[in-house]
mmCIF file of C-alpha atoms and ligand atoms in Angstrom:
data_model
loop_
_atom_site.group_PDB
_atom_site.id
_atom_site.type_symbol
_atom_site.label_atom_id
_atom_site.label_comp_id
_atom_site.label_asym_id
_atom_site.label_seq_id
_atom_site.Cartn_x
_atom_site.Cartn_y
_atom_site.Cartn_z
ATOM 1 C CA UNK J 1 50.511 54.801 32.733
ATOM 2 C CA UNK J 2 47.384 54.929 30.324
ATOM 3 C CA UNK J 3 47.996 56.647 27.130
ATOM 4 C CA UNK J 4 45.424 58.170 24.659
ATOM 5 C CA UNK J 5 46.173 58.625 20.940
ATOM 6 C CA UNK J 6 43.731 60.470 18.875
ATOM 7 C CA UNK J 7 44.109 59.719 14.773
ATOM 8 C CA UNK J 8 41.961 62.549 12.807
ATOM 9 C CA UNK J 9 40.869 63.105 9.204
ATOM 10 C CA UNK J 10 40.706 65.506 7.641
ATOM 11 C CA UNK J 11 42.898 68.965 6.625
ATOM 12 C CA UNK J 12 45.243 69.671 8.963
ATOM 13 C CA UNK J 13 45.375 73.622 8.824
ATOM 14 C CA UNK J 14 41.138 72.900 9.470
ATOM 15 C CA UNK J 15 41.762 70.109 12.702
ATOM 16 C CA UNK J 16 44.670 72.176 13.916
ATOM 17 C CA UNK J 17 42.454 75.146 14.276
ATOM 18 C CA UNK J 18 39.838 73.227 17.003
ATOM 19 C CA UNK J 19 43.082 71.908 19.032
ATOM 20 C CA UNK J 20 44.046 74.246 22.159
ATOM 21 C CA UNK J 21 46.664 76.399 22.086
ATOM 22 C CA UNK J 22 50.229 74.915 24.095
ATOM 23 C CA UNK J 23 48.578 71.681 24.150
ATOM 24 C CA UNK J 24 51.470 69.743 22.336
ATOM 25 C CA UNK J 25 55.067 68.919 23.270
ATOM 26 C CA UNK J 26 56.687 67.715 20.221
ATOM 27 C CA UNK J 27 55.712 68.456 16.378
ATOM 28 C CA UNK J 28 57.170 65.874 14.106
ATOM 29 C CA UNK J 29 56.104 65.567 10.442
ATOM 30 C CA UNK J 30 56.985 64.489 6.891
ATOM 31 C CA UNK J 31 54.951 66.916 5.205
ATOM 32 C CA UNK J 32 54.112 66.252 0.837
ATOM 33 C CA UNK J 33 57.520 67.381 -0.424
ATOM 34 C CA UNK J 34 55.704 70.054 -3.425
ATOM 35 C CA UNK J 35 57.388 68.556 -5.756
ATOM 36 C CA UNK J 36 54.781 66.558 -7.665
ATOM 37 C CA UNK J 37 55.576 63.168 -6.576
ATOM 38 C CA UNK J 38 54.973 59.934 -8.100
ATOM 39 C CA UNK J 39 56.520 56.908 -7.408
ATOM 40 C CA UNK J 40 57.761 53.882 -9.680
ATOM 41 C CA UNK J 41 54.578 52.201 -9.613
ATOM 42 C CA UNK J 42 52.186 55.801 -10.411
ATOM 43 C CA UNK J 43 51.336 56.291 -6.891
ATOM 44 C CA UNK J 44 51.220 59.934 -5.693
ATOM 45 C CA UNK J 45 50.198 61.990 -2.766
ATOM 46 C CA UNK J 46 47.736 64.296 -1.474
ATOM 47 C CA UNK J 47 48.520 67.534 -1.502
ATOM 48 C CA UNK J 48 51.695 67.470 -2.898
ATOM 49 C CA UNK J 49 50.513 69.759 -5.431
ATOM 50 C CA UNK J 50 48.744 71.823 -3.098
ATOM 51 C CA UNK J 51 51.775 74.743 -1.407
ATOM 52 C CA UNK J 52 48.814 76.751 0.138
ATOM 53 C CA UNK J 53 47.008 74.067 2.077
ATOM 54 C CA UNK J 54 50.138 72.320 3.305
ATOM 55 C CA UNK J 55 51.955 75.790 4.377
ATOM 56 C CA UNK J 56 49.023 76.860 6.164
ATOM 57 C CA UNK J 57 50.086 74.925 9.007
ATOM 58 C CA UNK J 58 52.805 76.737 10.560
ATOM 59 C CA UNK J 59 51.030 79.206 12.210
ATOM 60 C CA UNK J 60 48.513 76.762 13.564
ATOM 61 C CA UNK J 61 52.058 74.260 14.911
ATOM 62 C CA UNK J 62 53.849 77.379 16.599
ATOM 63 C CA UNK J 63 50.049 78.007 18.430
ATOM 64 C CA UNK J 64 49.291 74.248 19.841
ATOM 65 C CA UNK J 65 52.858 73.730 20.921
ATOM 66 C CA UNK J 66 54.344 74.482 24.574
ATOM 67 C CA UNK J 67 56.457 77.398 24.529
ATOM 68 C CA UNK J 68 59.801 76.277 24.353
ATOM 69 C CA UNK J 69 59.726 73.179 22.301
ATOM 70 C CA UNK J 70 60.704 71.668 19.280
ATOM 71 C CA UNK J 71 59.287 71.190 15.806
ATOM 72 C CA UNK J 72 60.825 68.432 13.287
ATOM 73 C CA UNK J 73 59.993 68.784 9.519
ATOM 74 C CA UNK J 74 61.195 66.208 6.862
ATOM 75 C CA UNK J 75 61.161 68.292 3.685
ATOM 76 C CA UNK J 76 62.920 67.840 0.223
ATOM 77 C CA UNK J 77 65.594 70.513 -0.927
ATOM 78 C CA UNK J 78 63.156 71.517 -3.339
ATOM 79 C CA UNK J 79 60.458 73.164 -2.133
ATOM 80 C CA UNK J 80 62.964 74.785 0.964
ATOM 81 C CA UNK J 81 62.403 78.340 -0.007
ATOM 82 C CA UNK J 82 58.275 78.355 0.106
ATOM 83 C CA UNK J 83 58.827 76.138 3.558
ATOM 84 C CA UNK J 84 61.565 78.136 5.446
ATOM 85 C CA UNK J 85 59.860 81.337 4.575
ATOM 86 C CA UNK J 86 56.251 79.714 5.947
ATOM 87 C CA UNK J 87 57.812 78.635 9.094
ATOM 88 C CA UNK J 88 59.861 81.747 9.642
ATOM 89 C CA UNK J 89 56.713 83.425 9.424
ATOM 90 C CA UNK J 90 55.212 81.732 11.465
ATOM 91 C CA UNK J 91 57.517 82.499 14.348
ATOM 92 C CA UNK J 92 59.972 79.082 14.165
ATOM 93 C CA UNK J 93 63.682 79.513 14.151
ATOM 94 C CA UNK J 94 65.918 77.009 12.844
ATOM 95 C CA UNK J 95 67.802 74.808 15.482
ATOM 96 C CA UNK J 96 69.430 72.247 12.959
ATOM 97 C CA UNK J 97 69.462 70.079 9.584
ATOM 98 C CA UNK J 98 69.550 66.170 9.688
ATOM 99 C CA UNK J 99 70.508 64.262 7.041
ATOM 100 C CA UNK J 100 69.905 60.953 6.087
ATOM 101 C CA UNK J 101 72.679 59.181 4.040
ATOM 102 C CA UNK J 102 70.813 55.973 1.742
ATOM 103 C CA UNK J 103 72.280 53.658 0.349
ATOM 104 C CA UNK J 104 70.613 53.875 -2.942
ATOM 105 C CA UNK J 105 69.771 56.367 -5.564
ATOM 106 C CA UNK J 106 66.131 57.620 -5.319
ATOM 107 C CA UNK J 107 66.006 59.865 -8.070
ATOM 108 C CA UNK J 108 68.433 60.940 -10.513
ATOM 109 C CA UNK J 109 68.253 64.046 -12.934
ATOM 110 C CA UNK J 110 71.167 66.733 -11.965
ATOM 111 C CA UNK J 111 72.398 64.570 -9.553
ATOM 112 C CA UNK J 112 72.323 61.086 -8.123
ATOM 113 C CA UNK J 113 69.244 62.026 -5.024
ATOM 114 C CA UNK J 114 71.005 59.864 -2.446
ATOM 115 C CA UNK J 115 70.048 61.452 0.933
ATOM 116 C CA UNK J 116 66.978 62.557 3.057
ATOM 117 C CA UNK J 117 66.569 65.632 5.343
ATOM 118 C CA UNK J 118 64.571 66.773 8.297
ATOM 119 C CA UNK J 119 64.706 70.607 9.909
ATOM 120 C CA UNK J 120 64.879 71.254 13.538
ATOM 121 C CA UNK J 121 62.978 74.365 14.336
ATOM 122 C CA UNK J 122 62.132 75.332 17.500
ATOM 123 C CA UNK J 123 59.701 77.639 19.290
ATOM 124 C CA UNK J 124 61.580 79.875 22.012
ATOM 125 C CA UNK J 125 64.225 78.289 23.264
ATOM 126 C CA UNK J 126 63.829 74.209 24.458
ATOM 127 C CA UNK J 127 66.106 72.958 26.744
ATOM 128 C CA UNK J 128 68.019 70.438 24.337
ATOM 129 C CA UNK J 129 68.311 66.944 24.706
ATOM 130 C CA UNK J 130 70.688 65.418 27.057
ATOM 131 C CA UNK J 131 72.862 63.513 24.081
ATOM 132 C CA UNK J 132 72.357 65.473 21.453
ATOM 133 C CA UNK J 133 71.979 63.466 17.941
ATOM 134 C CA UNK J 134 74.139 63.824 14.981
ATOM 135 C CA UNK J 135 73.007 65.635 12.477
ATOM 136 C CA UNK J 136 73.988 62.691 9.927
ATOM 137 C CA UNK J 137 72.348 59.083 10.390
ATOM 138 C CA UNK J 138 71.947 56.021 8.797
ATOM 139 C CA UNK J 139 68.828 55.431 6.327
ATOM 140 C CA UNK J 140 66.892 52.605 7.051
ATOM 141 C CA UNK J 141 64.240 51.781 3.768
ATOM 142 C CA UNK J 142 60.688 51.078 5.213
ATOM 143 C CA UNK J 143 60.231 49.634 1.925
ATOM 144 C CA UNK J 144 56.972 52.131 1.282
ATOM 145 C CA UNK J 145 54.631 48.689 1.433
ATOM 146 C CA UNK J 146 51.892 51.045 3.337
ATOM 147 C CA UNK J 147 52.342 54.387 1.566
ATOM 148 C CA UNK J 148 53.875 55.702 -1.197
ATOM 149 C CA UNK J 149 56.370 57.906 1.044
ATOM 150 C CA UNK J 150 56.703 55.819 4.630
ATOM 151 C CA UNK J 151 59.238 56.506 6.503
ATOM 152 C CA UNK J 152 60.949 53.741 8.987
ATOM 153 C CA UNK J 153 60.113 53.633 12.580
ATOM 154 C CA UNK J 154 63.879 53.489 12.903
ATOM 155 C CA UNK J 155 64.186 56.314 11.584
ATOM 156 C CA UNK J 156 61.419 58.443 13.499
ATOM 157 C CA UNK J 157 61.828 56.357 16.755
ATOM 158 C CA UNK J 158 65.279 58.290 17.514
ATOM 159 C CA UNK J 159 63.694 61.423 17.332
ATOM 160 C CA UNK J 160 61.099 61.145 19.259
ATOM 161 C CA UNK J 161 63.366 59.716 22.119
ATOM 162 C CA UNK J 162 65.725 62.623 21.996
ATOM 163 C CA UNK J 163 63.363 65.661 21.448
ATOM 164 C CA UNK J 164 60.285 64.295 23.732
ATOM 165 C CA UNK J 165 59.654 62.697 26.860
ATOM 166 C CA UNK J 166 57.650 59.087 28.292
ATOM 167 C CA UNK J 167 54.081 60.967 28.364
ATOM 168 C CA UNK J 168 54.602 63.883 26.255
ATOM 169 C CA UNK J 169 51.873 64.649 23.513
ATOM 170 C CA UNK J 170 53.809 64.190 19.698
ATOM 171 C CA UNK J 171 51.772 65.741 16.898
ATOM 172 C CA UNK J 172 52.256 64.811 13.158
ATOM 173 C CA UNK J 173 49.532 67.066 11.547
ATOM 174 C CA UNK J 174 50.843 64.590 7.697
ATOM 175 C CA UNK J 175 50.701 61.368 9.115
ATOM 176 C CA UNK J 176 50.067 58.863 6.356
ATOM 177 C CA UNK J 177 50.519 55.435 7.030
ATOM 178 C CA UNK J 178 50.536 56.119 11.095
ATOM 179 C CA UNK J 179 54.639 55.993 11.335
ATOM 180 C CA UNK J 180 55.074 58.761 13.984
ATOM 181 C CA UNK J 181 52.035 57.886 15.897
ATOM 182 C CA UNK J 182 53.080 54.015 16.356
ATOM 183 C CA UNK J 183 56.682 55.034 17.271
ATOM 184 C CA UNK J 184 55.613 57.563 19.736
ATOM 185 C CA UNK J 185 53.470 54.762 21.201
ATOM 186 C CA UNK J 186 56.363 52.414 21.418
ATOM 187 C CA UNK J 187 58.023 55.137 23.286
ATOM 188 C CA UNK J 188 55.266 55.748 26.238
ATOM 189 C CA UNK J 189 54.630 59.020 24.137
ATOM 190 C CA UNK J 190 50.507 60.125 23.092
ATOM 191 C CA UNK J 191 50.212 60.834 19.836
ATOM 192 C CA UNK J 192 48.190 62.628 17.680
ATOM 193 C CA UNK J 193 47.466 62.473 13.944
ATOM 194 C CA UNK J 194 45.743 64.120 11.644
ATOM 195 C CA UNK J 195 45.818 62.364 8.038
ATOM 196 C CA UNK J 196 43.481 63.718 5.157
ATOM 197 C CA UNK J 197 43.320 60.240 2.752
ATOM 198 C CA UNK J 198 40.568 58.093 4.785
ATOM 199 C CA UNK J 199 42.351 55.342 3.789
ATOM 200 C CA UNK J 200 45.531 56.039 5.746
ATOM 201 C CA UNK J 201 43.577 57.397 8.428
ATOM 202 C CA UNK J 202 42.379 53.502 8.901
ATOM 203 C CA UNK J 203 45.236 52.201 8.408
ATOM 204 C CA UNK J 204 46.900 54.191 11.161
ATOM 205 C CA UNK J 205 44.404 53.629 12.978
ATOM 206 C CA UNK J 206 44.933 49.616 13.033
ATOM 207 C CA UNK J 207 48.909 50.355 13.029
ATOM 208 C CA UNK J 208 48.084 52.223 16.717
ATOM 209 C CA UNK J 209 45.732 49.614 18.138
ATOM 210 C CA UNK J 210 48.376 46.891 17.033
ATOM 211 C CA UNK J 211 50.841 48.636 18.959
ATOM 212 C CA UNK J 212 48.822 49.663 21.811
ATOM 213 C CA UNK J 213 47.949 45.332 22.221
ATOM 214 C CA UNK J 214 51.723 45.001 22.067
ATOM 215 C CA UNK J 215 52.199 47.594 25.130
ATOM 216 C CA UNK J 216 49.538 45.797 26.792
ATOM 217 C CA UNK J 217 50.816 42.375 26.500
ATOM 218 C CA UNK J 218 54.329 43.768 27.940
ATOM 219 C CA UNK J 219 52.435 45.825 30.506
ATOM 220 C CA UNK J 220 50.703 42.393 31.818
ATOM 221 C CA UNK J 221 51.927 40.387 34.806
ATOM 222 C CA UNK J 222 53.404 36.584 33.819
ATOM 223 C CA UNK J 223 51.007 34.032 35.198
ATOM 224 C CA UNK J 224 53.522 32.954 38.018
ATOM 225 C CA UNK J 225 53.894 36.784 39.204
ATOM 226 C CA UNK J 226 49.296 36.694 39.093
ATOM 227 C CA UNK J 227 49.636 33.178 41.002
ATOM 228 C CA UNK J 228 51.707 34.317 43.481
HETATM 229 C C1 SAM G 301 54.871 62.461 3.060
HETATM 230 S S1 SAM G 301 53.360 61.704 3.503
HETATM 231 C C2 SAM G 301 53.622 61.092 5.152
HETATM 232 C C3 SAM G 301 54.075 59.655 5.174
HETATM 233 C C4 SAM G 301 54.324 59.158 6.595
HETATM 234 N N1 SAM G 301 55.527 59.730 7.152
HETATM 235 C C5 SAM G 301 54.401 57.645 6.669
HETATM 236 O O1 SAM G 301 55.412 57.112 7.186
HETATM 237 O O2 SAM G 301 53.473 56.979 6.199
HETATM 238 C C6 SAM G 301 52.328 63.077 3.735
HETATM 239 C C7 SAM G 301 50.868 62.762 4.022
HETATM 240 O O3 SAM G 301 50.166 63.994 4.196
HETATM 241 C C8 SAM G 301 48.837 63.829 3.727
HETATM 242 N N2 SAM G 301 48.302 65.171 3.469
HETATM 243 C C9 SAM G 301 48.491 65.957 2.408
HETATM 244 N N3 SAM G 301 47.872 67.136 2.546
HETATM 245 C C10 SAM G 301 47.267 67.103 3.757
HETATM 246 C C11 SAM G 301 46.482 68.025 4.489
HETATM 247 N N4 SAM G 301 46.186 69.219 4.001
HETATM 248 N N5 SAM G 301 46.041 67.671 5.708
HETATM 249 C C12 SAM G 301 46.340 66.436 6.245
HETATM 250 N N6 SAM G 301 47.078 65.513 5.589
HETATM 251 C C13 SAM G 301 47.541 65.840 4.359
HETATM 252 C C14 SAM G 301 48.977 62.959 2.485
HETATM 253 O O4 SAM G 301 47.763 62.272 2.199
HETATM 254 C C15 SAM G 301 50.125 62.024 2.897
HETATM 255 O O5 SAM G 301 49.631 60.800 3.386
#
């Protein structure tokens, strides 16, 4: 089966607006954390000091997704209470916490920052996935070459296998350097992402179309089967 992906820039409360309601299966997203991030080398994000344009969101998520599906939010312990009162208000109820254990200190002030965390909300009740994931996983580093804050395919791929299916439409409305989109396109899922930094926006979009060449290639016949 065909898919189509659709990469978008601009503001995702904005984007989110023009997309029909119940049109999406799976939400997953690694939103700016709020808490004023800059890496080692000075790089920062978008938005990450901007709570009202990144919380705006939740209302639009709970409209474009099916009834009864799932939403999947990596978020920092920080900036929990603004988040878990936007998506409370926005009708989401909290199915589950995943955390990440690393192997390596990212930050350290009041403690040594040695884990990462996702929330799994969900919008009425989904039926839930046949085997259910533990809540703790491995870390895998994506090294952050692409974007200040990438995260791993391994690490997304998972989740997209257990909380979507092959041909389901997954949505990450903070897509950066592509990392949903290309594992939801490994999986025989359509993705859509909506990225406001042109920059990542291109560079998602190559990430996709190198993927999409990879399906392709699998997809095609060996020349023995065409000669045949
Ligand atoms: C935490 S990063 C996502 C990184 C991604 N998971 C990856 O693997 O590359 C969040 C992204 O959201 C983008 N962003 C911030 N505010 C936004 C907004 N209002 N609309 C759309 N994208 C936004 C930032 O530019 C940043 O690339």
């Amino acid at each position: 089966m065909e898919h189509t992906h659709d990469i978008i820039c601009g503001d995702a409360a904005s984007v989110l607006d023009r997309l029909e309601g119940g049109s999406v299966d799976l939400v997953l997203t690694d939103a700016p954390y709020l808490c004023n991030y800059r890496d080692r080398t000075g790089r920062s994000l978008k938005g990450d000091n901007s709570p009202d344009m990144v919380l705006a969101v939740f209302p639009h998520l709970y409209r474009v997704l099916k009834d009864h599906s799932y939403c999947l939010l990596f978020c920092g312990w920080n900036a929990i209470p603004q988040f878990s009162a936007a998506w409370q208000e926005a009708g989401f109820q909290t199915a589950g916490h995943i955390v990440w254990r690393k192997s390596y200190t990212s930050s350290a002030r009041h403690l040594q920052y040695q884990h990462e965390s996702a929330w799994l909300l969900r919008k009425g009740n989904p039926t839930p996935p046949d085997k259910p994931l533990a809540d703790m996983q491995e870390w895998t580093y994506s090294g952050n070459r692409l974007h200040p804050t990438e995260k791993a395919v391994e690490v997304i791929a998972p989740l997209v296998r257990a909380f979507s299916k092959p041909g389901d439409v997954v949505l990450d409305p903070f897509l950066g350097s592509g990392t949903t989109a290309v594992a939801a396109a490994l999986n025989g899922r359509q993705a859509i992402g909506i990225e406001l930094e042109a920059r990542y926006c291109e560079l998602a979009k190559r990430r996709l179309a190198g993927v999409e060449r990879f399906v392709q290639k699998k997809r095609r016949p060996a020349p023995e089967k065409i000669a045949a």
